[in-house]
Short mmCIF file of C-alpha atoms and ligand atoms in Angstrom, two decimals:
data_model
loop_
_atom_site.label_atom_id
_atom_site.label_comp_id
_atom_site.label_asym_id
_atom_site.label_seq_id
_atom_site.Cartn_x
_atom_site.Cartn_y
_atom_site.Cartn_z
CA UNK A 1 113.05 100.05 90.77
CA UNK A 2 110.09 101.03 88.60
CA UNK A 3 111.13 102.66 85.34
CA UNK A 4 109.23 105.06 83.19
CA UNK A 5 107.30 103.99 80.24
CA UNK A 6 107.46 107.22 78.34
CA UNK A 7 111.09 106.33 77.61
CA UNK A 8 111.17 107.97 74.24
CA UNK A 9 111.61 111.02 76.30
CA UNK A 10 114.68 109.80 78.06
CA UNK A 11 116.91 112.53 76.69
CA UNK A 12 114.30 115.12 77.35
CA UNK A 13 115.88 117.13 80.11
CA UNK A 14 118.65 118.75 78.27
CA UNK A 15 117.88 122.11 76.77
CA UNK A 16 114.24 122.13 77.47
CA UNK A 17 112.38 125.07 79.02
CA UNK A 18 111.77 124.24 82.59
CA UNK A 19 108.38 124.48 84.07
CA UNK A 20 107.80 127.90 85.28
CA UNK A 21 108.94 128.13 88.85
CA UNK A 22 108.40 131.70 89.83
CA UNK A 23 110.47 132.81 92.74
CA UNK A 24 109.05 135.14 95.29
CA UNK A 25 111.24 137.86 96.69
CA UNK A 26 111.56 137.73 100.43
CA UNK A 27 108.24 139.30 100.69
CA UNK A 28 106.10 136.38 99.91
CA UNK A 29 102.88 136.86 97.97
CA UNK A 30 99.97 137.61 100.19
CA UNK A 31 97.46 135.71 98.19
CA UNK A 32 97.69 132.08 96.82
CA UNK A 33 94.88 131.54 94.44
CA UNK A 34 94.24 127.97 93.45
CA UNK A 35 92.76 127.45 90.01
CA UNK A 36 93.06 125.38 86.92
CA UNK A 37 96.23 125.98 84.87
CA UNK A 38 97.82 124.71 81.73
CA UNK A 39 101.36 123.38 82.29
CA UNK A 40 104.19 122.42 79.91
CA UNK A 41 105.31 119.31 81.69
CA UNK A 42 106.37 117.46 78.62
CA UNK A 43 109.16 118.98 76.55
CA UNK A 44 108.35 122.23 74.78
CA UNK A 45 106.59 121.45 71.54
CA UNK A 46 104.80 118.47 72.97
CA UNK A 47 101.36 118.71 74.53
CA UNK A 48 100.44 120.77 77.49
CA UNK A 49 98.69 119.34 80.57
CA UNK A 50 95.59 120.66 82.25
CA UNK A 51 96.56 120.86 85.96
CA UNK A 52 95.70 122.78 89.03
CA UNK A 53 98.03 125.58 90.12
CA UNK A 54 98.59 128.54 92.40
CA UNK A 55 98.78 132.02 91.10
CA UNK A 56 98.70 130.63 87.62
CA UNK A 57 101.50 128.05 87.77
CA UNK A 58 102.22 124.53 88.96
CA UNK A 59 104.22 124.20 91.04
CA UNK A 60 102.95 127.32 92.78
CA UNK A 61 105.25 130.21 93.59
CA UNK A 62 108.21 129.54 95.77
CA UNK A 63 107.63 131.28 99.03
CA UNK A 64 110.65 132.67 100.90
CA UNK A 65 110.70 134.10 104.30
CA UNK A 66 113.36 134.94 106.89
CA UNK A 67 113.57 132.58 109.89
CA UNK A 68 111.35 133.83 112.69
CA UNK A 69 109.25 136.12 110.53
CA UNK A 70 105.54 135.80 109.98
CA UNK A 71 104.02 134.49 106.79
CA UNK A 72 100.58 135.80 105.95
CA UNK A 73 98.89 134.17 103.02
CA UNK A 74 95.26 134.30 101.98
CA UNK A 75 94.34 131.10 100.24
CA UNK A 76 91.72 131.54 97.58
CA UNK A 77 90.02 128.42 96.22
CA UNK A 78 88.84 128.45 92.61
CA UNK A 79 89.36 124.79 91.81
CA UNK A 80 85.75 123.67 91.87
CA UNK A 81 86.23 121.52 94.94
CA UNK A 82 86.97 121.82 98.64
CA UNK A 83 90.61 122.42 99.42
CA UNK A 84 93.14 123.65 102.06
CA UNK A 85 96.86 124.24 102.31
CA UNK A 86 99.22 122.36 104.65
CA UNK A 87 102.67 123.83 105.37
CA UNK A 88 104.76 120.70 105.48
CA UNK A 89 107.42 120.48 108.15
CA UNK A 90 106.68 123.87 109.72
CA UNK A 91 106.36 123.60 113.50
CA UNK A 92 103.24 125.60 113.21
CA UNK A 93 100.37 126.56 115.43
CA UNK A 94 97.71 123.93 115.15
CA UNK A 95 95.01 126.12 113.73
CA UNK A 96 97.18 126.91 110.77
CA UNK A 97 98.08 123.32 109.86
CA UNK A 98 95.61 123.13 107.06
CA UNK A 99 93.97 119.78 107.77
CA UNK A 100 90.26 119.95 106.85
CA UNK A 101 88.09 118.41 109.53
CA UNK A 102 90.80 118.56 112.15
CA UNK A 103 92.38 121.98 112.29
CA UNK A 104 90.01 123.93 110.05
CA UNK A 105 86.94 123.63 107.86
CA UNK A 106 87.62 122.78 104.25
CA UNK A 107 87.72 125.91 102.08
CA UNK A 108 84.82 125.57 99.57
CA UNK A 109 85.16 126.65 95.94
CA UNK A 110 84.90 130.44 95.96
CA UNK A 111 85.99 130.54 99.60
CA UNK A 112 89.17 131.78 101.22
CA UNK A 113 91.17 131.25 104.35
CA UNK A 114 93.78 133.43 105.98
CA UNK A 115 96.90 131.56 107.04
CA UNK A 116 99.21 133.39 109.30
CA UNK A 117 102.10 131.80 111.14
CA UNK A 118 105.72 132.25 112.21
CA UNK A 119 108.35 130.03 110.55
CA UNK A 120 110.47 129.02 113.55
CA UNK A 121 113.12 126.98 111.66
CA UNK A 122 115.31 127.95 108.76
CA UNK A 123 115.37 125.32 106.10
CA UNK A 124 113.69 123.70 103.08
CA UNK A 125 109.96 123.10 103.42
CA UNK A 126 106.93 122.94 101.11
CA UNK A 127 103.22 123.52 100.97
CA UNK A 128 100.57 121.37 99.44
CA UNK A 129 96.86 120.68 99.44
CA UNK A 130 95.75 118.47 102.33
CA UNK A 131 92.25 118.04 100.87
CA UNK A 132 91.88 114.93 98.75
CA UNK A 133 95.65 115.24 98.60
CA UNK A 134 96.18 112.08 96.57
CA UNK A 135 94.29 113.86 93.80
CA UNK A 136 94.99 117.63 94.34
CA UNK A 137 98.80 117.25 94.91
CA UNK A 138 98.86 115.03 91.86
CA UNK A 139 97.06 117.72 89.89
CA UNK A 140 99.63 120.34 90.92
CA UNK A 141 98.63 122.06 94.17
CA UNK A 142 101.93 122.46 95.81
CA UNK A 143 105.05 124.64 95.93
CA UNK A 144 108.36 125.22 97.76
CA UNK A 145 108.52 127.06 101.02
CA UNK A 146 112.03 128.26 101.85
CA UNK A 147 112.87 129.71 105.22
CA UNK A 148 116.17 131.60 105.13
CA UNK A 149 118.79 131.71 107.89
CA UNK A 150 119.54 135.17 109.27
CA UNK A 151 122.96 134.65 107.71
CA UNK A 152 122.73 132.01 104.91
CA UNK A 153 125.84 130.08 104.00
CA UNK A 154 127.93 131.69 101.21
CA UNK A 155 126.91 130.20 97.86
CA UNK A 156 126.68 131.44 94.26
CA UNK A 157 123.25 130.03 93.70
CA UNK A 158 120.53 128.91 96.07
CA UNK A 159 118.76 126.26 93.96
CA UNK A 160 115.47 124.56 94.54
CA UNK A 161 115.00 121.12 93.00
CA UNK A 162 111.47 119.65 93.00
CA UNK A 163 111.37 116.00 92.18
CA UNK A 164 108.01 114.83 90.78
CA UNK A 165 106.42 112.34 88.46
CA UNK A 166 103.17 112.41 86.48
CA UNK A 167 101.02 109.83 84.82
CA UNK A 168 100.43 111.18 81.36
CA UNK A 169 99.14 110.23 77.96
CA UNK A 170 101.52 110.74 75.08
CA UNK A 171 99.84 114.03 74.26
CA UNK A 172 100.42 115.33 77.80
CA UNK A 173 96.96 114.69 79.15
CA UNK A 174 96.99 113.89 82.83
CA UNK A 175 95.52 110.40 83.22
CA UNK A 176 92.62 110.26 85.73
CA UNK A 177 91.59 107.55 88.06
CA UNK A 178 93.21 109.25 91.10
CA UNK A 179 91.26 107.06 93.48
CA UNK A 180 92.34 103.82 91.73
CA UNK A 181 92.15 101.06 94.36
CA UNK A 182 94.79 99.00 92.65
CA UNK A 183 97.23 101.90 92.96
CA UNK A 184 96.22 102.42 96.53
CA UNK A 185 96.84 98.78 97.42
CA UNK A 186 100.26 98.76 95.86
CA UNK A 187 102.97 101.42 95.71
CA UNK A 188 100.46 104.22 94.99
CA UNK A 189 100.04 106.28 91.83
CA UNK A 190 103.43 106.12 90.18
CA UNK A 191 103.91 108.36 87.15
CA UNK A 192 105.28 107.37 83.76
CA UNK A 193 107.21 110.56 83.39
CA UNK A 194 109.46 112.24 85.89
CA UNK A 195 111.51 115.41 86.19
CA UNK A 196 113.61 117.47 88.44
CA UNK A 197 112.29 121.06 88.28
CA UNK A 198 115.47 123.02 88.82
CA UNK A 199 115.27 126.71 89.64
CA UNK A 200 118.47 127.67 87.72
CA UNK A 201 119.47 126.56 84.25
CA UNK A 202 123.16 127.32 84.27
CA UNK A 203 126.16 127.71 86.60
CA UNK A 204 129.84 128.24 86.18
CA UNK A 205 132.46 125.55 86.82
CA UNK A 206 133.66 126.20 90.39
CA UNK A 207 130.37 127.82 91.54
CA UNK A 208 129.14 126.76 94.94
CA UNK A 209 125.46 125.85 94.99
CA UNK A 210 123.01 125.08 97.68
CA UNK A 211 120.72 122.38 96.36
CA UNK A 212 117.34 122.05 98.07
CA UNK A 213 115.83 118.73 96.98
CA UNK A 214 112.16 118.26 97.69
CA UNK A 215 110.23 115.13 96.72
CA UNK A 216 106.80 116.42 95.81
CA UNK A 217 105.52 113.19 94.33
CA UNK A 218 102.48 111.53 95.79
CA UNK A 219 103.96 108.05 95.88
CA UNK A 220 107.30 107.64 94.25
CA UNK A 221 110.43 107.29 96.28
CA UNK A 222 113.18 109.04 94.40
CA UNK A 223 116.69 107.66 94.37
CA UNK A 224 118.91 110.39 92.76
CA UNK A 225 122.32 110.14 91.28
CA UNK A 226 124.07 113.43 91.42
CA UNK A 227 127.03 114.03 89.06
CA UNK A 228 129.14 117.02 88.05
CA UNK A 229 129.46 118.34 91.59
CA UNK A 230 131.14 117.46 94.86
CA UNK A 231 130.12 118.55 98.33
CA UNK A 232 128.21 117.59 101.39
CA UNK A 233 124.68 117.00 102.70
CA UNK A 234 123.92 119.74 105.25
CA UNK A 235 120.26 119.26 106.17
CA UNK A 236 117.39 116.72 106.06
CA UNK A 237 113.73 117.66 106.20
CA UNK A 238 114.63 121.33 106.88
CA UNK A 239 116.80 120.44 109.92
CA UNK A 240 120.55 121.09 109.83
CA UNK A 241 122.89 118.13 110.37
CA UNK A 242 125.26 118.58 113.27
CA UNK A 243 128.11 117.92 110.83
CA UNK A 244 127.98 117.94 107.10
CA UNK A 245 127.87 114.45 105.70
CA UNK A 246 129.31 112.73 102.63
CA UNK A 247 126.70 112.59 99.90
CA UNK A 248 126.51 108.80 99.40
CA UNK A 249 123.29 107.37 98.19
CA UNK A 250 120.50 109.94 97.88
CA UNK A 251 117.01 108.63 98.46
CA UNK A 252 113.92 110.77 99.22
CA UNK A 253 110.57 109.42 100.22
CA UNK A 254 107.53 111.51 99.24
CA UNK A 255 107.68 114.80 101.15
CA UNK A 256 111.24 114.34 102.35
CA UNK A 257 113.87 117.08 101.68
CA UNK A 258 117.65 117.21 101.53
CA UNK A 259 119.89 120.21 101.39
CA UNK A 260 123.33 119.88 99.83
CA UNK A 261 126.20 122.37 99.41
CA UNK A 262 128.27 121.50 96.35
CA UNK A 263 130.88 122.89 94.14
CA UNK A 264 130.26 122.49 90.35
CA UNK A 265 132.80 120.48 88.44
CA UNK A 266 130.92 119.80 85.28
CA UNK A 267 127.41 119.69 83.91
CA UNK A 268 125.38 118.98 86.95
CA UNK A 269 122.98 116.07 86.43
CA UNK A 270 120.10 114.62 88.49
CA UNK A 271 119.60 111.08 87.32
CA UNK A 272 117.16 108.42 88.28
CA UNK A 273 118.93 105.00 88.31
CA UNK A 274 117.37 102.31 86.16
CA UNK A 275 118.54 98.83 85.13
CA UNK A 276 119.70 100.39 81.86
CA UNK A 277 121.03 103.85 81.28
CA UNK A 278 120.10 106.37 84.01
CA UNK A 279 116.92 108.34 83.35
CA UNK A 280 117.85 112.05 83.32
CA UNK A 281 115.57 114.07 85.57
CA UNK A 282 117.20 117.39 85.02
CA UNK A 283 120.49 119.30 84.77
CA UNK A 284 122.31 122.51 85.42
CA UNK A 285 124.49 123.30 82.34
CA UNK A 286 128.00 124.71 82.81
CA UNK A 287 128.86 127.98 81.16
CA UNK A 288 132.33 129.28 81.84
CA UNK A 289 134.45 129.23 84.93
CA UNK A 290 134.07 130.97 88.19
CA UNK A 291 137.33 133.05 88.50
CA UNK A 292 137.17 133.08 92.28
CA UNK A 293 135.52 130.05 93.70
CA UNK A 294 134.34 130.18 97.30
CA UNK A 295 136.27 127.01 98.05
CA UNK A 296 136.06 127.18 101.80
CA UNK A 297 135.21 124.09 103.98
CA UNK A 298 131.54 123.25 104.16
CA UNK A 299 130.48 123.98 107.68
CA UNK A 300 127.32 123.07 109.53
CA UNK A 301 124.25 125.26 109.14
CA UNK A 302 123.21 127.01 112.42
CA UNK A 303 121.54 124.42 114.69
CA UNK A 304 117.76 124.51 114.98
CA UNK A 305 116.22 125.41 118.29
CA UNK A 306 114.46 122.13 118.72
CA UNK A 307 113.72 120.40 122.06
CA UNK A 308 116.09 117.72 123.30
CA UNK A 309 114.33 114.45 124.12
CA UNK A 310 114.31 113.36 127.71
CA UNK A 311 113.75 109.82 128.93
CA UNK A 312 110.72 108.52 127.20
CA UNK A 313 107.44 109.22 129.13
CA UNK A 314 105.58 106.92 126.66
CA UNK A 315 106.61 103.75 124.80
CA UNK A 316 104.23 103.11 121.92
CA UNK A 317 104.01 100.91 118.90
CA UNK A 318 102.38 101.78 115.63
CA UNK A 319 102.12 98.91 113.20
CA UNK A 320 101.52 99.41 109.51
CA UNK A 321 99.31 96.71 108.11
CA UNK A 322 97.51 95.72 104.96
CA UNK A 323 97.93 96.38 101.22
CA UNK A 324 98.47 93.94 98.48
CA UNK A 325 100.39 90.91 99.55
CA UNK A 326 99.90 92.02 103.13
CA UNK A 327 98.54 90.17 106.12
CA UNK A 328 94.96 90.43 107.41
CA UNK A 329 94.01 93.23 109.74
CA UNK A 330 90.86 94.32 111.49
CA UNK A 331 90.49 97.70 109.72
CA UNK A 332 87.78 98.32 107.11
CA UNK A 333 89.98 99.66 104.31
CA UNK A 334 93.11 98.61 102.40
CA UNK A 335 95.55 99.85 104.97
CA UNK A 336 95.50 100.06 108.75
CA UNK A 337 97.45 101.25 111.66
CA UNK A 338 97.18 99.09 114.75
CA UNK A 339 94.20 97.37 113.25
CA UNK A 340 92.28 100.55 112.42
CA UNK A 341 91.72 102.09 108.99
CA UNK A 342 91.37 105.83 108.70
CA UNK A 343 91.12 108.39 111.49
CA UNK A 344 89.98 106.86 114.75
CA UNK A 345 87.50 108.67 117.01
CA UNK A 346 90.18 108.88 119.73
CA UNK A 347 93.80 109.76 119.16
CA UNK A 348 96.43 107.10 118.85
CA UNK A 349 98.11 108.79 121.86
CA UNK A 350 97.52 111.78 124.07
CA UNK A 351 100.56 113.70 125.44
CA UNK A 352 101.08 116.49 127.99
CA UNK A 353 102.93 119.26 126.43
CA UNK A 354 106.70 118.65 126.59
CA UNK A 355 106.45 114.88 127.10
CA UNK A 356 108.82 112.59 125.19
CA UNK A 357 107.55 109.51 123.45
CA UNK A 358 109.33 106.62 121.83
CA UNK A 359 107.23 105.24 119.03
CA UNK A 360 108.18 102.01 117.34
CA UNK A 361 107.00 102.06 113.73
CA UNK A 362 106.62 98.54 112.55
CA UNK A 363 106.02 97.86 108.87
CA UNK A 364 104.31 94.56 108.52
CA UNK A 365 103.39 95.21 104.91
CA UNK A 366 104.99 94.42 101.55
CA UNK A 367 105.61 98.11 100.70
CA UNK A 368 107.73 100.94 102.00
CA UNK A 369 105.96 103.79 103.78
CA UNK A 370 107.07 107.34 104.47
CA UNK A 371 105.41 108.26 107.77
CA UNK A 372 104.85 111.97 108.46
CA UNK A 373 104.10 113.63 111.73
CA UNK A 374 102.51 117.10 111.64
CA UNK A 375 103.61 119.94 113.81
CA UNK A 376 106.88 118.35 115.11
CA UNK A 377 110.18 117.01 114.12
CA UNK A 378 111.33 113.66 115.62
CA UNK A 379 114.53 111.74 115.89
CA UNK A 380 115.05 108.58 113.98
CA UNK A 381 116.93 106.25 116.40
CA UNK A 382 119.08 103.20 116.09
CA UNK A 383 121.21 101.11 118.42
CA UNK A 384 123.72 103.83 118.07
CA UNK A 385 121.38 106.30 119.63
CA UNK A 386 119.73 109.42 118.21
CA UNK A 387 119.82 109.65 114.49
CA UNK A 388 118.51 112.31 112.12
CA UNK A 389 115.94 114.84 113.03
CA UNK A 390 113.07 114.50 110.43
CA UNK A 391 109.39 115.12 109.89
CA UNK A 392 108.98 112.16 107.46
CA UNK A 393 110.71 108.82 107.89
CA UNK A 394 110.94 105.95 105.38
CA UNK A 395 110.27 102.50 106.70
CA UNK A 396 111.02 99.79 104.20
CA UNK A 397 108.94 96.59 103.91
CA UNK A 398 109.38 94.30 106.83
CA UNK A 399 111.48 96.80 108.78
CA UNK A 400 110.82 98.77 111.89
CA UNK A 401 112.25 101.94 113.39
CA UNK A 402 111.93 103.72 116.69
CA UNK A 403 111.41 107.48 116.56
CA UNK A 404 111.82 109.72 119.57
CA UNK A 405 109.73 112.86 119.75
CA UNK A 406 109.20 115.72 122.19
CA UNK A 407 105.51 116.58 121.83
CA UNK A 408 105.75 120.14 122.69
CA UNK A 409 103.25 121.67 120.24
CA UNK A 410 99.65 121.73 121.48
CA UNK A 411 96.91 120.55 119.28
CA UNK A 412 95.62 117.74 117.14
CA UNK A 413 98.26 116.38 114.77
CA UNK A 414 98.02 113.90 112.00
CA UNK A 415 100.49 110.97 111.78
CA UNK A 416 100.11 109.36 108.34
CA UNK A 417 101.76 107.80 105.45
CA UNK A 418 102.84 110.29 102.84
CA UNK A 419 102.28 107.90 100.00
CA UNK A 420 99.04 109.80 99.64
CA UNK A 421 97.01 106.92 98.26
CA UNK A 422 97.95 104.85 101.29
CA UNK A 423 96.72 107.61 103.51
CA UNK A 424 93.50 107.88 101.49
CA UNK A 425 92.99 104.10 101.93
CA UNK A 426 93.39 103.99 105.67
CA UNK A 427 97.02 104.64 106.76
CA UNK A 428 96.55 107.54 109.08
CA UNK A 429 95.99 108.36 112.71
CA UNK A 430 96.42 111.33 114.99
CA UNK A 431 97.84 112.36 118.33
CA UNK A 432 96.78 115.07 120.69
CA UNK A 433 99.00 117.32 122.73
CA UNK A 434 97.46 119.26 125.57
CU1 LIG B 1 102.31 104.02 102.79
#
């Protein structure tokens, strides 16, 4: 696994001021204003980083809404370039999906766009720029979007943990070259400095926490070693698991999420494994003991109201091709899907609303890819049958996976790699549901 070259900062996470992660009350802000910001990404006392942010910070404010309620956000663009916001994982109405050129016009500098949508599923989501995303997400245009259950599980702290990396000079300057073709052809733009941005600093021994992990990196797959807590995984990509699961190995592809419910036993650490000592991404310090721990069994979150797949109406194959050390393909860019680079004129598939499709995702390349479908969740499948319900699935090099999806949301929806440089260099297509 790729390490980090700013290793002198290995011990950085303890005791440093976290990046500002302002939390919205249940009433989310009604305006998200994108503009340049200065961020303290390196430890306090080291240099600051010129980034893009929302309402003055990167990450932008955490939005919190109740399940089933409407989110109204006016996006104001002051970044000096076109932009738009995508609400990742929300089964949203198509016109609000935030994809310039497909669901809306790009919002020019000085312009605004009113997003208004209902959040149908309770869970952990996020929002990010979908305009030159490989550049704008890297520059900081993203934030958490939390949709709360009507009756959330009992915990002492509801904690958001954004996993990200940055490519920085020693003085904190964000290194440019976002469109670097060498990065695009390989694993994407990997940072040399990584952190878990944790929304609480301290907890008591015995506290029960809900941890909402979100990989907001543009390219890096995050394996995470969690220590100082015991508990269960309760949701993936915002969708509750039918039964809580042992934690085991934690791996998040870009854009993937994982919810855990854990009880604190010691200083809670998020580490990135390396060949040497683990690289500490972040921690929650322990201060005192909880005199009356919750201690009950960890039970499933309320099931989502998602459609159940029927027999497949369509059997399709989508083959990922290209990249460094990859085979030839007939596309005109670095990466291709079924021999085509970039968005084709006609969709990869057309579905009548409510049809079920089985799509075999075949990775013929030498790199892993995290494939994301907009507007829907789908089931990963295996020989054992239906697996996890996700919106982003990680397919390792040389592997393939069938997904099963009920296409019940009308509109034009992107299906693309969430290694954002791969998407920029051809690995994207779309489907249409009518
Ligand atoms: Cu990819």
